PDB file of C-alpha atoms in Angstrom:
ATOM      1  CA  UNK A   1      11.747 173.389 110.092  1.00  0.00           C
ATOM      2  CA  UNK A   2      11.525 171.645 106.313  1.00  0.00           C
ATOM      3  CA  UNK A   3       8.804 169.534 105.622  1.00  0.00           C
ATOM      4  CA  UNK A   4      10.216 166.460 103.762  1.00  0.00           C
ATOM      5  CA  UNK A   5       9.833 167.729 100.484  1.00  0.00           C
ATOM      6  CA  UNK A   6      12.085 170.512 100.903  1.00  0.00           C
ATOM      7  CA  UNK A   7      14.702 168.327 102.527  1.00  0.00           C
ATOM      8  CA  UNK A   8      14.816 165.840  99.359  1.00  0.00           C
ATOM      9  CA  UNK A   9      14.618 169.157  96.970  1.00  0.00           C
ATOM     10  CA  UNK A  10      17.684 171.192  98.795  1.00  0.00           C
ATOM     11  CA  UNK A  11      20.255 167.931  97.962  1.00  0.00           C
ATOM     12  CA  UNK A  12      19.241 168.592  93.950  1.00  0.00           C
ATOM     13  CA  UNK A  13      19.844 172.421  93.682  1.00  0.00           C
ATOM     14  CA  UNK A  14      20.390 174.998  96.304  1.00  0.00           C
ATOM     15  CA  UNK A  15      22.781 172.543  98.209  1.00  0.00           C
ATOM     16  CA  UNK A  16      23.688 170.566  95.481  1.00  0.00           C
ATOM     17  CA  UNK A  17      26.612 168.528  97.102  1.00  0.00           C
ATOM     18  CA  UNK A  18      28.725 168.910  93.635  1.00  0.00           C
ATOM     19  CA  UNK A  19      28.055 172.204  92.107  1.00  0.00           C
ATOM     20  CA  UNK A  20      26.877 174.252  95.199  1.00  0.00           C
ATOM     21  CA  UNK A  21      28.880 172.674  98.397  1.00  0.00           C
ATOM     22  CA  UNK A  22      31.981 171.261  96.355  1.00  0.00           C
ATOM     23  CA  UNK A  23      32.348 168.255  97.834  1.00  0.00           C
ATOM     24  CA  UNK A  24      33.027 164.938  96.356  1.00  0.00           C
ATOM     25  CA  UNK A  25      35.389 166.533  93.538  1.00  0.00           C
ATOM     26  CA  UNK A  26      38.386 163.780  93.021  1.00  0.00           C
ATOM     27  CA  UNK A  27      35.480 161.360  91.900  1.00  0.00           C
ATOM     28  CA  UNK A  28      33.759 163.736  89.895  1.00  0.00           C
ATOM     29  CA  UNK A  29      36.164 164.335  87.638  1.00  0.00           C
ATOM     30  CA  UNK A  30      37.586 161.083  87.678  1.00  0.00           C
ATOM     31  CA  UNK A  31      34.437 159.465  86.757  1.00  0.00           C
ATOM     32  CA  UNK A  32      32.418 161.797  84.515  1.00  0.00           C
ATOM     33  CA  UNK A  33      34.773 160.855  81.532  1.00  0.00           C
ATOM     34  CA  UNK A  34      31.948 158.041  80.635  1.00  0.00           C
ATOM     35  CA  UNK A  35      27.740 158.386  81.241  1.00  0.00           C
ATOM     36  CA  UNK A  36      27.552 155.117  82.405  1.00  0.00           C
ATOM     37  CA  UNK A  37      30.765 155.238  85.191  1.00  0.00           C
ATOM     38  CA  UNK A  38      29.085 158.206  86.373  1.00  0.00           C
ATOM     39  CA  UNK A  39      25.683 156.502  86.711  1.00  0.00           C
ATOM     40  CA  UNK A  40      26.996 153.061  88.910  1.00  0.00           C
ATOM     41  CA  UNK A  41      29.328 155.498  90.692  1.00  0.00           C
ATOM     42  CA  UNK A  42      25.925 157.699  91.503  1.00  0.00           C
ATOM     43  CA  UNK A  43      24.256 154.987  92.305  1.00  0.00           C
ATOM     44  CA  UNK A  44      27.111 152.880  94.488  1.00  0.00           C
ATOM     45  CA  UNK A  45      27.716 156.323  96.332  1.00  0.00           C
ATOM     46  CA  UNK A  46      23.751 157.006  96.985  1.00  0.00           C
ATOM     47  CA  UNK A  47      23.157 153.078  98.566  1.00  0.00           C
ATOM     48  CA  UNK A  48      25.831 153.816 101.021  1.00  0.00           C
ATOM     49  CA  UNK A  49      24.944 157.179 101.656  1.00  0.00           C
ATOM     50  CA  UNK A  50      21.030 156.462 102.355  1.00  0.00           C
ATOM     51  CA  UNK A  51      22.167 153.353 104.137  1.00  0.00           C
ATOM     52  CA  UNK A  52      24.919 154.866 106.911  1.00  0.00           C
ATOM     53  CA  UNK A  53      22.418 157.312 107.082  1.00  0.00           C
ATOM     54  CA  UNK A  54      19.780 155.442 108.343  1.00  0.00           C
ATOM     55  CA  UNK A  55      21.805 153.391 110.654  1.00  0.00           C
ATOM     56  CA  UNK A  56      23.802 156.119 112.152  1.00  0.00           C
ATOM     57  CA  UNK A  57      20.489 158.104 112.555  1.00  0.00           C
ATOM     58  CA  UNK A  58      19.085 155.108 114.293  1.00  0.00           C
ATOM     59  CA  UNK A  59      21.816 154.984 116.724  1.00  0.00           C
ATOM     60  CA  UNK A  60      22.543 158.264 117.081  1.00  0.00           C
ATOM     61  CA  UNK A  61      22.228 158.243 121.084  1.00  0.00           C
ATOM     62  CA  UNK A  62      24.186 154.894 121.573  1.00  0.00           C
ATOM     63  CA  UNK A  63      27.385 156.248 119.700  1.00  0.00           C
ATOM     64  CA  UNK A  64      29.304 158.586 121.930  1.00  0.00           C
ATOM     65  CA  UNK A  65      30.075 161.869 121.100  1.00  0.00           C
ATOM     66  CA  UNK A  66      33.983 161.281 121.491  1.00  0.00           C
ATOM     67  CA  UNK A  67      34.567 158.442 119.693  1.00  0.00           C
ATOM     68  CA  UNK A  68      31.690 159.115 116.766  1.00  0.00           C
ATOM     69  CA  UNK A  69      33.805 159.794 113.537  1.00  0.00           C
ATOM     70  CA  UNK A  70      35.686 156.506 114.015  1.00  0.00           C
ATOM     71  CA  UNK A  71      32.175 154.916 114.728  1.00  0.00           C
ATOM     72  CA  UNK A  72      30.236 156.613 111.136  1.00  0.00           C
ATOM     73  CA  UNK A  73      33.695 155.515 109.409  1.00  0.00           C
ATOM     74  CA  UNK A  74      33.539 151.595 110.481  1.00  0.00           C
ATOM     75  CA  UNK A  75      29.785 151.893 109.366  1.00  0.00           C
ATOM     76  CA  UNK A  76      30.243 153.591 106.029  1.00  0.00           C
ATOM     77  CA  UNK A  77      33.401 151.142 105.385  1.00  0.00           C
ATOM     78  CA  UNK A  78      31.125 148.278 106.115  1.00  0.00           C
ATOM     79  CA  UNK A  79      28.177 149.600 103.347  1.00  0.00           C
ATOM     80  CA  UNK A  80      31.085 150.613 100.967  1.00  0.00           C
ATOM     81  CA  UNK A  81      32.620 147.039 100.954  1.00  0.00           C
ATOM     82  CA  UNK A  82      29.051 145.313 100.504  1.00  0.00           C
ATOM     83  CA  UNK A  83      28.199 147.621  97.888  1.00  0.00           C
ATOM     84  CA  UNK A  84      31.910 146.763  96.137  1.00  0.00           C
ATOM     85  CA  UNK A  85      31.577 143.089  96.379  1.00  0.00           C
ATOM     86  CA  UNK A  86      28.152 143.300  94.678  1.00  0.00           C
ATOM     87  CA  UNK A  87      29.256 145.374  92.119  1.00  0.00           C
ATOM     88  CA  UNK A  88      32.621 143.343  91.839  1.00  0.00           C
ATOM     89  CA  UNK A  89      29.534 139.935  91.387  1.00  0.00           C
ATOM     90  CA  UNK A  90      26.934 141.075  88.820  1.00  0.00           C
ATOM     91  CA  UNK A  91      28.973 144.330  87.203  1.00  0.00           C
ATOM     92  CA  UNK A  92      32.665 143.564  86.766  1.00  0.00           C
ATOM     93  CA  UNK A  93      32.831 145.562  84.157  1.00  0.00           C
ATOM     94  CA  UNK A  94      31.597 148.775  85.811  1.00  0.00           C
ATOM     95  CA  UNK A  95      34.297 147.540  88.612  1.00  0.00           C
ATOM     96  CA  UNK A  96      36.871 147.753  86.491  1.00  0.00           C
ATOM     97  CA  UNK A  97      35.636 151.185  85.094  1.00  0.00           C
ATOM     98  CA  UNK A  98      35.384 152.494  88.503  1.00  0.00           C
ATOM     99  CA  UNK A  99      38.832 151.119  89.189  1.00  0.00           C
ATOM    100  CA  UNK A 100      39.683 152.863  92.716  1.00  0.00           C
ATOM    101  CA  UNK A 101      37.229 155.495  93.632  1.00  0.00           C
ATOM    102  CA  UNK A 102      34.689 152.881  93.917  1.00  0.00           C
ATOM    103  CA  UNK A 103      36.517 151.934  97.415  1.00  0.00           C
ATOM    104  CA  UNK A 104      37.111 155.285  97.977  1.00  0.00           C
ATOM    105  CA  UNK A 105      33.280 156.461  98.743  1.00  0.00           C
ATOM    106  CA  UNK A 106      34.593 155.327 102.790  1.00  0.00           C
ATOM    107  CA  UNK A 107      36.623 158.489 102.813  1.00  0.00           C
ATOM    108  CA  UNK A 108      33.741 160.611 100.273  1.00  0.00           C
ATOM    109  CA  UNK A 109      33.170 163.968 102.219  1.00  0.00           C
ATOM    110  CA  UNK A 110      29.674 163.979 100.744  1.00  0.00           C
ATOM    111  CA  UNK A 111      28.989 160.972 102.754  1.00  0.00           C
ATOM    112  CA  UNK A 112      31.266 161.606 105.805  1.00  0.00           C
ATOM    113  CA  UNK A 113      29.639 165.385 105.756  1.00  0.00           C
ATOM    114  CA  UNK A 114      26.166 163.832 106.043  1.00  0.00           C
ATOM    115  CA  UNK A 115      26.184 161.546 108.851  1.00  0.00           C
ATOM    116  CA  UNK A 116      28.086 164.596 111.043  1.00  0.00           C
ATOM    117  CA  UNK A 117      26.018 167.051 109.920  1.00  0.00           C
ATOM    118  CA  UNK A 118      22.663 165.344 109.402  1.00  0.00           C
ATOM    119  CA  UNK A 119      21.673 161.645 110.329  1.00  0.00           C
ATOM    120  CA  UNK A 120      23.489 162.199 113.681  1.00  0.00           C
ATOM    121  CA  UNK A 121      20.907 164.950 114.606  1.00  0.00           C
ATOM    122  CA  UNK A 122      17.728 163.974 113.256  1.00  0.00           C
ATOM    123  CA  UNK A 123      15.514 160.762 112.788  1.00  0.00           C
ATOM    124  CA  UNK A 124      15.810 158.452 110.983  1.00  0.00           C
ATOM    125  CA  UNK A 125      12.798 159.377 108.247  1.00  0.00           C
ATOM    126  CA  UNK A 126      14.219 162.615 107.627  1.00  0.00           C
ATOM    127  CA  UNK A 127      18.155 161.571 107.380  1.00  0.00           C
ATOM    128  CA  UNK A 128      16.521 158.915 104.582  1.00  0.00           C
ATOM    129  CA  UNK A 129      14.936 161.843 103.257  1.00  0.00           C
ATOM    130  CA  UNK A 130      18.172 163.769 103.246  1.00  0.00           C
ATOM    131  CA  UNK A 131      20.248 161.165 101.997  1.00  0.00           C
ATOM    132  CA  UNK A 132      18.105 160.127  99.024  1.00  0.00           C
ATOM    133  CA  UNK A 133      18.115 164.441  98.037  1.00  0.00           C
ATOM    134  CA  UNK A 134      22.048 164.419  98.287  1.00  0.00           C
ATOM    135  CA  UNK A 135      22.789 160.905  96.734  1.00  0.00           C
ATOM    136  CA  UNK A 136      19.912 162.394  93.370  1.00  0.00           C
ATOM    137  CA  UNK A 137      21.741 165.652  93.404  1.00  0.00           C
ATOM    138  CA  UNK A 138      24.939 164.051  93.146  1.00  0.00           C
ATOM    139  CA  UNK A 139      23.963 161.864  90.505  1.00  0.00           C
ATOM    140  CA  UNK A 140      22.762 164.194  88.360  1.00  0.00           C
ATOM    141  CA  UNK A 141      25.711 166.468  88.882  1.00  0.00           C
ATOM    142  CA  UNK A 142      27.366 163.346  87.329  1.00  0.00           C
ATOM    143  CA  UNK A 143      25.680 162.558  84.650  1.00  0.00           C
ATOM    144  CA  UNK A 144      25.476 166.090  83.530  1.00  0.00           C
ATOM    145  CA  UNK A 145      29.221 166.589  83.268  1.00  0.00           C
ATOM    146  CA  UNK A 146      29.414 162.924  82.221  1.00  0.00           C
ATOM    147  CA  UNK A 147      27.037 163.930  79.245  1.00  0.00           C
ATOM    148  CA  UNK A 148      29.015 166.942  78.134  1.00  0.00           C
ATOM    149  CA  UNK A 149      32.315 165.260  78.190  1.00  0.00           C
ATOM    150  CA  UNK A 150      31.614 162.057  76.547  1.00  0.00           C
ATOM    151  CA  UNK A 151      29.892 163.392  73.508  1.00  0.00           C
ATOM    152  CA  UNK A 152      32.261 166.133  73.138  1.00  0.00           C
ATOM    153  CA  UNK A 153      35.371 164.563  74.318  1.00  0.00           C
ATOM    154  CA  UNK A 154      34.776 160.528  72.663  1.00  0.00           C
ATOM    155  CA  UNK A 155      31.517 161.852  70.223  1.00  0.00           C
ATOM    156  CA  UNK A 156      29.632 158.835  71.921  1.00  0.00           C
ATOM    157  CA  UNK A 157      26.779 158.705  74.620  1.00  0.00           C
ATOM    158  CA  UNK A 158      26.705 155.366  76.632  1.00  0.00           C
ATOM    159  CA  UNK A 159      29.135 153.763  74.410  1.00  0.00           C
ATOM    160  CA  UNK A 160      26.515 154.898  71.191  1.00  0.00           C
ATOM    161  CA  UNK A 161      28.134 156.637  68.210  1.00  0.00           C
ATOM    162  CA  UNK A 162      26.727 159.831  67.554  1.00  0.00           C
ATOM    163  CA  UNK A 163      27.333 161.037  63.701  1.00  0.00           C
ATOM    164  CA  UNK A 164      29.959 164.066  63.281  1.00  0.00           C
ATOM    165  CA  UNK A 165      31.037 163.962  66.250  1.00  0.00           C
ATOM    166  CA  UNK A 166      32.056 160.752  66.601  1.00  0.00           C
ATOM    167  CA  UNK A 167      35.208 161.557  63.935  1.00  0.00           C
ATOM    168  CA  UNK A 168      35.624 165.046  65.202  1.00  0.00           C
ATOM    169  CA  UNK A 169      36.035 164.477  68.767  1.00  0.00           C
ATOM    170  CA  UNK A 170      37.854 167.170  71.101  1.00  0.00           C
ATOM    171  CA  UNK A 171      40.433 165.163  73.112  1.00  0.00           C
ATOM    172  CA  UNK A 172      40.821 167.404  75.808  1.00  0.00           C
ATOM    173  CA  UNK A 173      37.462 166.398  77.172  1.00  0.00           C
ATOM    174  CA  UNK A 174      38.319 163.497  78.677  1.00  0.00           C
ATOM    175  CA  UNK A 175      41.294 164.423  80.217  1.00  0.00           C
ATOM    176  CA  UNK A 176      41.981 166.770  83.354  1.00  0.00           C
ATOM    177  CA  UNK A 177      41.884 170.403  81.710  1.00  0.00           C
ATOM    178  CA  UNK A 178      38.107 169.181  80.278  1.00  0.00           C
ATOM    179  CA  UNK A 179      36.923 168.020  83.651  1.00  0.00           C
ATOM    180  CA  UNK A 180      38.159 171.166  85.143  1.00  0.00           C
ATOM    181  CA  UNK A 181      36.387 173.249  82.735  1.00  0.00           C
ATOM    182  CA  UNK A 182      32.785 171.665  82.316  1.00  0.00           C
ATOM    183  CA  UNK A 183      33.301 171.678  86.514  1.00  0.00           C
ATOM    184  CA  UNK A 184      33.807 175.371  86.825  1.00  0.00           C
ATOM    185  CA  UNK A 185      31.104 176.168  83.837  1.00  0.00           C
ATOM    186  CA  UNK A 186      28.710 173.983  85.372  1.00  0.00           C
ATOM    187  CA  UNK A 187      28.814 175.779  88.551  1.00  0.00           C
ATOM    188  CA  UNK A 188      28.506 179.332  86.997  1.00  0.00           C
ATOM    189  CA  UNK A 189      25.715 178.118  85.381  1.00  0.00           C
ATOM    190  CA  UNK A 190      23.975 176.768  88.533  1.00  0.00           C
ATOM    191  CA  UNK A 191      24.831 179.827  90.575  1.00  0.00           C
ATOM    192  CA  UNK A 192      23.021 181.898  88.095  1.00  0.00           C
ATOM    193  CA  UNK A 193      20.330 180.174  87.746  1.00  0.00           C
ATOM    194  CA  UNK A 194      20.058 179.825  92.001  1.00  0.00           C
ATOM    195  CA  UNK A 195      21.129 183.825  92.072  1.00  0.00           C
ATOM    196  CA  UNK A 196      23.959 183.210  93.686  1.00  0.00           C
ATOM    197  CA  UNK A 197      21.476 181.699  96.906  1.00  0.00           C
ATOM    198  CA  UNK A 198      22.987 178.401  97.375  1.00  0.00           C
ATOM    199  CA  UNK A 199      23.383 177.453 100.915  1.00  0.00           C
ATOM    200  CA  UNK A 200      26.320 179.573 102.669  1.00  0.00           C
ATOM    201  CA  UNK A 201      27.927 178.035 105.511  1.00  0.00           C
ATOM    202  CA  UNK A 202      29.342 179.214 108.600  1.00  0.00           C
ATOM    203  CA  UNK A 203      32.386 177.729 109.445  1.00  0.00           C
ATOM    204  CA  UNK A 204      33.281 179.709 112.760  1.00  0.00           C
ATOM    205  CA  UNK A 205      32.592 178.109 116.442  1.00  0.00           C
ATOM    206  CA  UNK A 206      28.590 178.453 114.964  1.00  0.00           C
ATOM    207  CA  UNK A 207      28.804 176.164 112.424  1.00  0.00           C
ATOM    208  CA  UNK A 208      30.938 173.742 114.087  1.00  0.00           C
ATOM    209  CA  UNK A 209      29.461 170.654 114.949  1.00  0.00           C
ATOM    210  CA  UNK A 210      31.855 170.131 118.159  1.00  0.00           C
ATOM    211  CA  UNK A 211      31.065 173.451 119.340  1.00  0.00           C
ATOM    212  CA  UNK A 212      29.213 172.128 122.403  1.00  0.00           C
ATOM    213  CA  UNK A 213      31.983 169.677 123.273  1.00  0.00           C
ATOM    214  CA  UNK A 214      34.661 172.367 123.581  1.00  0.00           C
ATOM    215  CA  UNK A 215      32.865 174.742 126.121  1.00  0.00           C
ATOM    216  CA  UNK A 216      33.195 177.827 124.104  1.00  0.00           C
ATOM    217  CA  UNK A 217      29.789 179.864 122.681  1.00  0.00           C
ATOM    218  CA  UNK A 218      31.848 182.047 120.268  1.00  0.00           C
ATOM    219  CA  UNK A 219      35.296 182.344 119.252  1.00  0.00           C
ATOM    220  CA  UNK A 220      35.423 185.720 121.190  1.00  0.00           C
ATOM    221  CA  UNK A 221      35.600 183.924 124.155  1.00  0.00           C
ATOM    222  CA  UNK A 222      38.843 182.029 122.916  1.00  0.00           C
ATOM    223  CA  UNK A 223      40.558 185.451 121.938  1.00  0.00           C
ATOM    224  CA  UNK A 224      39.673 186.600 125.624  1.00  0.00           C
ATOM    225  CA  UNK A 225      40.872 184.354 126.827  1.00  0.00           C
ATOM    226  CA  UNK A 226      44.236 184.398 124.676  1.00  0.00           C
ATOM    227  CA  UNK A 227      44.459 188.178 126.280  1.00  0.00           C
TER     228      UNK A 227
END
């Protein structure tokens, strides 16, 4: 059983929900063209996240088990479009830099992943806990790749000029083929520097979360059952 600390500290490196879990990609590398789109959309996307946490956490044992998903997606719609609105208020301009995938954090597996996974099995202290961990780690993730690309790709950071490099840009950077390589360098470098120990998931009838509602221990008993 973590203590708290651990829990906060697992959503920053060794389950990273960008570089270690891959999750949350399409906004990633839509987003980490500019530091401060990937900062708002770190931010928007850790609000919601801590806040469907908590409430789904907190009512855990009143949501039943067969109609759940449809229930964490109504909540995380109804943080997303709060969140939007305020953003859409007192940071148009962020809005408009955000475009769609601000809306898009309903459907955000990093999100959708926690609240099945997490905040519908534990309290509601420790799913804060959790959520705070994933929303930093993401964030970071962000910013990092945000960094890279922006000074390399426009020679600016936050919309500041930096000297050289602000007339010998690389292009490429801020388009697709850049994303895709800071992505896949970024996550070489973090599974070095974790040894290659980032969290490794089961995805047979163990890992599944609906494993209990189906009946079946092990997925040998489907493939008796088959024969």
């Amino acid at each position: 059983m973590m203590n708290k600390r651990q829990n906060f500290l697992k959503g920053i490196v060794k389950e990273n929900p960008v570089l270690i879990l891959v999750l949350g990609t399409c906004p990633t590398l839509a987003v980490s063209t500019s530091v401060t789109s990937a900062l708002g959309m770190g931010a928007a996307a850790t609000i919601v996240l801590l806040c469907s946490n908590i409430v789904i956490s907190a009512l855990r044992r009143v949501i039943p088990d067969k109609v759940r998903i449809p229930c964490y997606i109504v909540l995380i719609a109804g943080f997303v479009t709060m969140v939007q609105m305020l953003v859409k208020a007192f940071a148009p301009a962020l809005d408009d830099a955000l475009g769609i995938y601000l809306p898009l954090i309903v459907v955000n597996c990093i999100i959708l992943g926690r609240a099945e996974m997490f905040a519908s099995k534990n309290k509601v202290i420790d799913s804060a806990v959790d959520a705070l961990g994933m929303g930093v780690g993401f964030t970071l993730a962000l910013l990092l790749m945000a960094t890279i690309r922006e000074i390399l790709g426009n020679g600016t950071w936050m919309g500041m000029e930096i000297p050289v490099l602000a007339d010998n840009n690389i292009s490429i950077m801020t388009m697709a083929p850049g994303g895709f390589l800071v992505f896949g360098i970024l996550m070489a470098v973090v599974n070095k520097l974790t040894g290659g120990k980032g969290s490794k998931k089961s995805f047979g009838c163990a890992g599944c979360p609906s494993a209990e509602l189906c009946g079946k221990a092990s997925c040998e008993d489907k493939d008796k059952e088959a024969q």
